[in-house]
């Protein structure tokens, strides 16, 4: 399932990120804020469990989140979405997957992976701002599935139709969340209109 999370705040902040004159500090801050807004929507259907608590007044049956949430940023651009989500869900455990794209073949290569325990029972959110060819996302989903993950959500800021279709074809069980579905990929693998190289713009390395 693909869900494009449309909200005036998300659209406004994404517009600031797309502008070429937007500086690193504002780019990062808008990404943080959008990631938090997206997390709010994406967690709407989280499974809950009944708990018996004591308020200062009385005993009370209410609910808490039932499952652990594991956030999986794809290095390095995915790191830009971690703060916004972990501010909202401070109990998240954070895995890391390091992938780089071969500039010629655009194929992903793994250079790092580290997971918390009990990924298999958790809600796993893979985060990466740009869903371009889908190669990195597919590789990351393959990797978390090898760890036993069953409930996987892919959370990206901007997606290209090519990347969405590739992920849907390989992993139809994974829900994809975007802030915007853009037009296409260009011949260099960049999303059009996009926002340029997300990693470079987050870390000021352009
Ligand atoms: N990665 C990026 O950072 N930007 C794109 O447009 C595509 C892939």
PDB file of C-alpha atoms and ligand atoms in Angstrom:
ATOM      1  CA  UNK A   1       0.000   0.000   0.000  1.00  0.00           C
ATOM      2  CA  UNK A   2       1.231   3.493  -0.901  1.00  0.00           C
ATOM      3  CA  UNK A   3       0.050   6.377   1.234  1.00  0.00           C
ATOM      4  CA  UNK A   4       0.968   9.970   0.354  1.00  0.00           C
ATOM      5  CA  UNK A   5       0.507  11.967   3.546  1.00  0.00           C
ATOM      6  CA  UNK A   6      -1.004  15.240   2.434  1.00  0.00           C
ATOM      7  CA  UNK A   7      -1.227  18.028   4.986  1.00  0.00           C
ATOM      8  CA  UNK A   8      -0.743  21.791   4.520  1.00  0.00           C
ATOM      9  CA  UNK A   9       2.104  21.867   7.069  1.00  0.00           C
ATOM     10  CA  UNK A  10       3.920  19.006   5.347  1.00  0.00           C
ATOM     11  CA  UNK A  11       3.488  20.581   1.891  1.00  0.00           C
ATOM     12  CA  UNK A  12       4.663  24.001   3.110  1.00  0.00           C
ATOM     13  CA  UNK A  13       7.758  22.607   4.821  1.00  0.00           C
ATOM     14  CA  UNK A  14       8.593  20.379   1.844  1.00  0.00           C
ATOM     15  CA  UNK A  15       8.364  23.423  -0.446  1.00  0.00           C
ATOM     16  CA  UNK A  16      11.013  25.138   1.703  1.00  0.00           C
ATOM     17  CA  UNK A  17      13.225  22.061   1.382  1.00  0.00           C
ATOM     18  CA  UNK A  18      12.838  21.910  -2.391  1.00  0.00           C
ATOM     19  CA  UNK A  19      14.006  25.521  -2.924  1.00  0.00           C
ATOM     20  CA  UNK A  20      17.623  25.494  -4.076  1.00  0.00           C
ATOM     21  CA  UNK A  21      18.468  28.542  -1.962  1.00  0.00           C
ATOM     22  CA  UNK A  22      17.400  26.849   1.310  1.00  0.00           C
ATOM     23  CA  UNK A  23      20.425  26.537   3.594  1.00  0.00           C
ATOM     24  CA  UNK A  24      21.526  23.445   5.535  1.00  0.00           C
ATOM     25  CA  UNK A  25      20.104  24.586   8.884  1.00  0.00           C
ATOM     26  CA  UNK A  26      16.610  25.226   7.491  1.00  0.00           C
ATOM     27  CA  UNK A  27      16.704  22.129   5.304  1.00  0.00           C
ATOM     28  CA  UNK A  28      17.504  19.972   8.340  1.00  0.00           C
ATOM     29  CA  UNK A  29      14.927  21.655  10.561  1.00  0.00           C
ATOM     30  CA  UNK A  30      12.134  21.242   7.995  1.00  0.00           C
ATOM     31  CA  UNK A  31      13.065  17.578   7.517  1.00  0.00           C
ATOM     32  CA  UNK A  32      12.952  17.058  11.300  1.00  0.00           C
ATOM     33  CA  UNK A  33       9.529  18.645  11.496  1.00  0.00           C
ATOM     34  CA  UNK A  34       8.086  16.755   8.525  1.00  0.00           C
ATOM     35  CA  UNK A  35       9.426  13.464   9.899  1.00  0.00           C
ATOM     36  CA  UNK A  36       7.573  14.153  13.170  1.00  0.00           C
ATOM     37  CA  UNK A  37       4.341  15.026  11.361  1.00  0.00           C
ATOM     38  CA  UNK A  38       4.644  11.873   9.241  1.00  0.00           C
ATOM     39  CA  UNK A  39       5.304   9.736  12.325  1.00  0.00           C
ATOM     40  CA  UNK A  40       2.060  10.999  13.852  1.00  0.00           C
ATOM     41  CA  UNK A  41       0.091   9.759  10.840  1.00  0.00           C
ATOM     42  CA  UNK A  42       2.011   6.531  10.359  1.00  0.00           C
ATOM     43  CA  UNK A  43       1.489   5.410  13.947  1.00  0.00           C
ATOM     44  CA  UNK A  44      -2.300   5.896  13.846  1.00  0.00           C
ATOM     45  CA  UNK A  45      -2.949   2.139  13.561  1.00  0.00           C
ATOM     46  CA  UNK A  46      -0.374   0.899  16.098  1.00  0.00           C
ATOM     47  CA  UNK A  47      -1.584  -2.098  18.101  1.00  0.00           C
ATOM     48  CA  UNK A  48      -2.480  -1.195  21.698  1.00  0.00           C
ATOM     49  CA  UNK A  49      -2.814  -3.307  24.847  1.00  0.00           C
ATOM     50  CA  UNK A  50      -5.031  -2.777  27.876  1.00  0.00           C
ATOM     51  CA  UNK A  51      -3.214  -1.817  31.095  1.00  0.00           C
ATOM     52  CA  UNK A  52      -4.480  -1.332  34.623  1.00  0.00           C
ATOM     53  CA  UNK A  53      -3.007   1.802  36.239  1.00  0.00           C
ATOM     54  CA  UNK A  54      -3.468   3.876  39.385  1.00  0.00           C
ATOM     55  CA  UNK A  55      -4.043   7.588  38.839  1.00  0.00           C
ATOM     56  CA  UNK A  56      -3.694   9.795  41.953  1.00  0.00           C
ATOM     57  CA  UNK A  57      -7.485   9.502  42.163  1.00  0.00           C
ATOM     58  CA  UNK A  58      -8.455   5.949  41.261  1.00  0.00           C
ATOM     59  CA  UNK A  59      -7.550   2.734  39.463  1.00  0.00           C
ATOM     60  CA  UNK A  60      -8.212   2.867  35.752  1.00  0.00           C
ATOM     61  CA  UNK A  61      -8.007   0.575  32.712  1.00  0.00           C
ATOM     62  CA  UNK A  62      -6.413   2.335  29.774  1.00  0.00           C
ATOM     63  CA  UNK A  63      -4.052   1.474  26.909  1.00  0.00           C
ATOM     64  CA  UNK A  64      -0.353   1.510  26.025  1.00  0.00           C
ATOM     65  CA  UNK A  65       1.502   0.680  22.827  1.00  0.00           C
ATOM     66  CA  UNK A  66       1.817  -3.073  22.553  1.00  0.00           C
ATOM     67  CA  UNK A  67       4.904  -3.423  20.397  1.00  0.00           C
ATOM     68  CA  UNK A  68       8.421  -2.039  20.253  1.00  0.00           C
ATOM     69  CA  UNK A  69       9.153   0.339  17.422  1.00  0.00           C
ATOM     70  CA  UNK A  70      12.474   0.005  15.635  1.00  0.00           C
ATOM     71  CA  UNK A  71      13.589   2.878  13.463  1.00  0.00           C
ATOM     72  CA  UNK A  72      16.010   1.961  10.670  1.00  0.00           C
ATOM     73  CA  UNK A  73      17.673   4.948   9.004  1.00  0.00           C
ATOM     74  CA  UNK A  74      19.479   4.108   5.789  1.00  0.00           C
ATOM     75  CA  UNK A  75      22.826   5.910   6.139  1.00  0.00           C
ATOM     76  CA  UNK A  76      23.480   8.591   5.641  1.00  0.00           C
ATOM     77  CA  UNK A  77      20.456  10.637   4.555  1.00  0.00           C
ATOM     78  CA  UNK A  78      18.054   8.552   6.674  1.00  0.00           C
ATOM     79  CA  UNK A  79      19.718   9.985   9.799  1.00  0.00           C
ATOM     80  CA  UNK A  80      18.015  13.279   8.951  1.00  0.00           C
ATOM     81  CA  UNK A  81      14.630  11.749   9.823  1.00  0.00           C
ATOM     82  CA  UNK A  82      15.627  10.169  13.166  1.00  0.00           C
ATOM     83  CA  UNK A  83      15.293  13.181  15.499  1.00  0.00           C
ATOM     84  CA  UNK A  84      11.839  14.188  14.312  1.00  0.00           C
ATOM     85  CA  UNK A  85      10.490  10.679  14.844  1.00  0.00           C
ATOM     86  CA  UNK A  86      12.334   9.882  18.085  1.00  0.00           C
ATOM     87  CA  UNK A  87      11.175  13.176  19.622  1.00  0.00           C
ATOM     88  CA  UNK A  88       7.630  11.940  19.143  1.00  0.00           C
ATOM     89  CA  UNK A  89       8.341   8.309  20.074  1.00  0.00           C
ATOM     90  CA  UNK A  90      11.203   8.493  22.604  1.00  0.00           C
ATOM     91  CA  UNK A  91      11.131   4.719  23.232  1.00  0.00           C
ATOM     92  CA  UNK A  92      12.178   3.831  19.669  1.00  0.00           C
ATOM     93  CA  UNK A  93      15.200   1.605  19.261  1.00  0.00           C
ATOM     94  CA  UNK A  94      17.418   2.671  16.406  1.00  0.00           C
ATOM     95  CA  UNK A  95      19.056   0.241  13.990  1.00  0.00           C
ATOM     96  CA  UNK A  96      21.431   1.419  11.256  1.00  0.00           C
ATOM     97  CA  UNK A  97      21.890   0.218   7.699  1.00  0.00           C
ATOM     98  CA  UNK A  98      24.786   1.642   5.693  1.00  0.00           C
ATOM     99  CA  UNK A  99      24.328   1.486   1.931  1.00  0.00           C
ATOM    100  CA  UNK A 100      25.973   3.417  -0.841  1.00  0.00           C
ATOM    101  CA  UNK A 101      24.889   3.650  -4.454  1.00  0.00           C
ATOM    102  CA  UNK A 102      27.356   2.724  -7.169  1.00  0.00           C
ATOM    103  CA  UNK A 103      27.361   5.952  -9.213  1.00  0.00           C
ATOM    104  CA  UNK A 104      27.400   4.048 -12.504  1.00  0.00           C
ATOM    105  CA  UNK A 105      25.139   1.045 -11.976  1.00  0.00           C
ATOM    106  CA  UNK A 106      23.063   2.794  -9.232  1.00  0.00           C
ATOM    107  CA  UNK A 107      23.124  -0.601  -7.416  1.00  0.00           C
ATOM    108  CA  UNK A 108      23.225  -0.493  -3.565  1.00  0.00           C
ATOM    109  CA  UNK A 109      26.166  -1.960  -1.595  1.00  0.00           C
ATOM    110  CA  UNK A 110      26.084  -2.663   2.168  1.00  0.00           C
ATOM    111  CA  UNK A 111      28.912  -1.348   4.375  1.00  0.00           C
ATOM    112  CA  UNK A 112      27.269  -1.424   7.815  1.00  0.00           C
ATOM    113  CA  UNK A 113      24.335  -3.008   9.649  1.00  0.00           C
ATOM    114  CA  UNK A 114      23.436  -3.083  13.336  1.00  0.00           C
ATOM    115  CA  UNK A 115      20.109  -4.012  14.930  1.00  0.00           C
ATOM    116  CA  UNK A 116      18.570  -4.031  18.382  1.00  0.00           C
ATOM    117  CA  UNK A 117      17.310  -7.354  19.799  1.00  0.00           C
ATOM    118  CA  UNK A 118      13.784  -8.542  19.029  1.00  0.00           C
ATOM    119  CA  UNK A 119      13.353  -6.943  15.621  1.00  0.00           C
ATOM    120  CA  UNK A 120      11.079  -9.849  14.695  1.00  0.00           C
ATOM    121  CA  UNK A 121       8.247  -8.764  16.992  1.00  0.00           C
ATOM    122  CA  UNK A 122       8.629  -4.996  16.464  1.00  0.00           C
ATOM    123  CA  UNK A 123       7.054  -2.476  14.151  1.00  0.00           C
ATOM    124  CA  UNK A 124       9.994  -1.623  11.886  1.00  0.00           C
ATOM    125  CA  UNK A 125      10.138   1.786  10.200  1.00  0.00           C
ATOM    126  CA  UNK A 126      12.819   2.117   7.539  1.00  0.00           C
ATOM    127  CA  UNK A 127      13.541   5.793   6.883  1.00  0.00           C
ATOM    128  CA  UNK A 128      15.257   7.420   3.922  1.00  0.00           C
ATOM    129  CA  UNK A 129      14.244  10.828   2.553  1.00  0.00           C
ATOM    130  CA  UNK A 130      14.434   9.900  -1.147  1.00  0.00           C
ATOM    131  CA  UNK A 131      12.815   6.846  -2.752  1.00  0.00           C
ATOM    132  CA  UNK A 132      14.505   7.036  -6.150  1.00  0.00           C
ATOM    133  CA  UNK A 133      15.161   3.733  -7.985  1.00  0.00           C
ATOM    134  CA  UNK A 134      14.045   1.790  -4.916  1.00  0.00           C
ATOM    135  CA  UNK A 135      17.316  -0.168  -4.891  1.00  0.00           C
ATOM    136  CA  UNK A 136      18.410   0.914  -1.401  1.00  0.00           C
ATOM    137  CA  UNK A 137      14.929   0.523   0.061  1.00  0.00           C
ATOM    138  CA  UNK A 138      14.584  -2.986  -1.385  1.00  0.00           C
ATOM    139  CA  UNK A 139      18.025  -3.949  -0.045  1.00  0.00           C
ATOM    140  CA  UNK A 140      17.165  -2.542   3.409  1.00  0.00           C
ATOM    141  CA  UNK A 141      13.830  -4.382   3.475  1.00  0.00           C
ATOM    142  CA  UNK A 142      15.621  -7.625   2.470  1.00  0.00           C
ATOM    143  CA  UNK A 143      18.048  -7.052   5.355  1.00  0.00           C
ATOM    144  CA  UNK A 144      15.419  -6.414   8.058  1.00  0.00           C
ATOM    145  CA  UNK A 145      13.394  -9.384   6.813  1.00  0.00           C
ATOM    146  CA  UNK A 146      16.531 -11.536   7.302  1.00  0.00           C
ATOM    147  CA  UNK A 147      16.452 -10.329  10.936  1.00  0.00           C
ATOM    148  CA  UNK A 148      12.898 -11.686  11.176  1.00  0.00           C
ATOM    149  CA  UNK A 149      10.992  -8.396  10.806  1.00  0.00           C
ATOM    150  CA  UNK A 150       7.392  -8.950   9.718  1.00  0.00           C
ATOM    151  CA  UNK A 151       5.707  -5.587  10.212  1.00  0.00           C
ATOM    152  CA  UNK A 152       7.684  -3.181   8.027  1.00  0.00           C
ATOM    153  CA  UNK A 153       6.860   0.390   6.998  1.00  0.00           C
ATOM    154  CA  UNK A 154       8.992   2.345   4.529  1.00  0.00           C
ATOM    155  CA  UNK A 155       8.937   6.069   5.311  1.00  0.00           C
ATOM    156  CA  UNK A 156      10.350   8.477   2.723  1.00  0.00           C
ATOM    157  CA  UNK A 157       9.887  12.146   2.059  1.00  0.00           C
ATOM    158  CA  UNK A 158       9.813  12.230  -1.740  1.00  0.00           C
ATOM    159  CA  UNK A 159       9.284   9.240  -4.019  1.00  0.00           C
ATOM    160  CA  UNK A 160       9.576   8.631  -7.739  1.00  0.00           C
ATOM    161  CA  UNK A 161       6.989   6.332  -9.401  1.00  0.00           C
ATOM    162  CA  UNK A 162       9.880   4.077 -10.520  1.00  0.00           C
ATOM    163  CA  UNK A 163      10.985   3.495  -6.914  1.00  0.00           C
ATOM    164  CA  UNK A 164       7.479   2.986  -5.595  1.00  0.00           C
ATOM    165  CA  UNK A 165       6.732   0.362  -8.274  1.00  0.00           C
ATOM    166  CA  UNK A 166      10.037  -1.430  -7.682  1.00  0.00           C
ATOM    167  CA  UNK A 167       9.401  -1.712  -3.920  1.00  0.00           C
ATOM    168  CA  UNK A 168       5.753  -2.718  -4.411  1.00  0.00           C
ATOM    169  CA  UNK A 169       6.796  -5.444  -6.817  1.00  0.00           C
ATOM    170  CA  UNK A 170       9.527  -6.943  -4.586  1.00  0.00           C
ATOM    171  CA  UNK A 171       7.860  -6.365  -1.222  1.00  0.00           C
ATOM    172  CA  UNK A 172       4.069  -6.081  -1.622  1.00  0.00           C
ATOM    173  CA  UNK A 173       3.629  -6.611   2.142  1.00  0.00           C
ATOM    174  CA  UNK A 174       5.503  -3.376   3.021  1.00  0.00           C
ATOM    175  CA  UNK A 175       3.488  -0.177   3.431  1.00  0.00           C
ATOM    176  CA  UNK A 176       5.093   2.869   1.789  1.00  0.00           C
ATOM    177  CA  UNK A 177       4.549   6.355   3.219  1.00  0.00           C
ATOM    178  CA  UNK A 178       5.568   9.509   1.331  1.00  0.00           C
ATOM    179  CA  UNK A 179       5.135  13.241   1.814  1.00  0.00           C
ATOM    180  CA  UNK A 180       5.083  13.658  -1.985  1.00  0.00           C
ATOM    181  CA  UNK A 181       5.052  11.468  -5.085  1.00  0.00           C
ATOM    182  CA  UNK A 182       7.101  13.287  -7.726  1.00  0.00           C
ATOM    183  CA  UNK A 183       7.112  12.983 -11.497  1.00  0.00           C
ATOM    184  CA  UNK A 184      10.083  10.806 -12.485  1.00  0.00           C
ATOM    185  CA  UNK A 185      13.786  10.018 -12.232  1.00  0.00           C
ATOM    186  CA  UNK A 186      16.269  11.773 -14.492  1.00  0.00           C
ATOM    187  CA  UNK A 187      19.133  10.026 -16.304  1.00  0.00           C
ATOM    188  CA  UNK A 188      21.417  10.501 -13.261  1.00  0.00           C
ATOM    189  CA  UNK A 189      18.970   8.806 -10.880  1.00  0.00           C
ATOM    190  CA  UNK A 190      17.760  12.054  -9.288  1.00  0.00           C
ATOM    191  CA  UNK A 191      14.096  12.623  -8.546  1.00  0.00           C
ATOM    192  CA  UNK A 192      12.403  15.335 -10.659  1.00  0.00           C
ATOM    193  CA  UNK A 193      11.445  17.927  -9.460  1.00  0.00           C
ATOM    194  CA  UNK A 194      12.866  16.534  -6.191  1.00  0.00           C
ATOM    195  CA  UNK A 195      15.138  18.522  -3.918  1.00  0.00           C
ATOM    196  CA  UNK A 196      18.609  17.490  -5.065  1.00  0.00           C
ATOM    197  CA  UNK A 197      20.949  15.277  -3.039  1.00  0.00           C
ATOM    198  CA  UNK A 198      19.261  14.912   0.327  1.00  0.00           C
ATOM    199  CA  UNK A 199      22.385  13.667   2.147  1.00  0.00           C
ATOM    200  CA  UNK A 200      24.481  16.559   0.896  1.00  0.00           C
ATOM    201  CA  UNK A 201      21.802  19.088   1.788  1.00  0.00           C
ATOM    202  CA  UNK A 202      21.271  17.631   5.298  1.00  0.00           C
ATOM    203  CA  UNK A 203      24.972  17.521   6.129  1.00  0.00           C
ATOM    204  CA  UNK A 204      26.107  20.585   4.170  1.00  0.00           C
ATOM    205  CA  UNK A 205      28.498  18.599   1.960  1.00  0.00           C
ATOM    206  CA  UNK A 206      27.300  19.843  -1.441  1.00  0.00           C
TER     207      UNK A 206
HETATM  208  N1  LIG B   1      18.974  10.514  -3.684  1.00  0.00           N
HETATM  209  C1  LIG B   1      18.885  11.852  -3.431  1.00  0.00           C
HETATM  210  O1  LIG B   1      19.434  12.339  -2.452  1.00  0.00           O
HETATM  211  N2  LIG B   1      18.184  12.622  -4.286  1.00  0.00           N
HETATM  212  C2  LIG B   1      17.545  12.122  -5.366  1.00  0.00           C
HETATM  213  O2  LIG B   1      16.921  12.896  -6.099  1.00  0.00           O
HETATM  214  C3  LIG B   1      17.652  10.739  -5.614  1.00  0.00           C
HETATM  215  C4  LIG B   1      18.368   9.964  -4.758  1.00  0.00           C
END
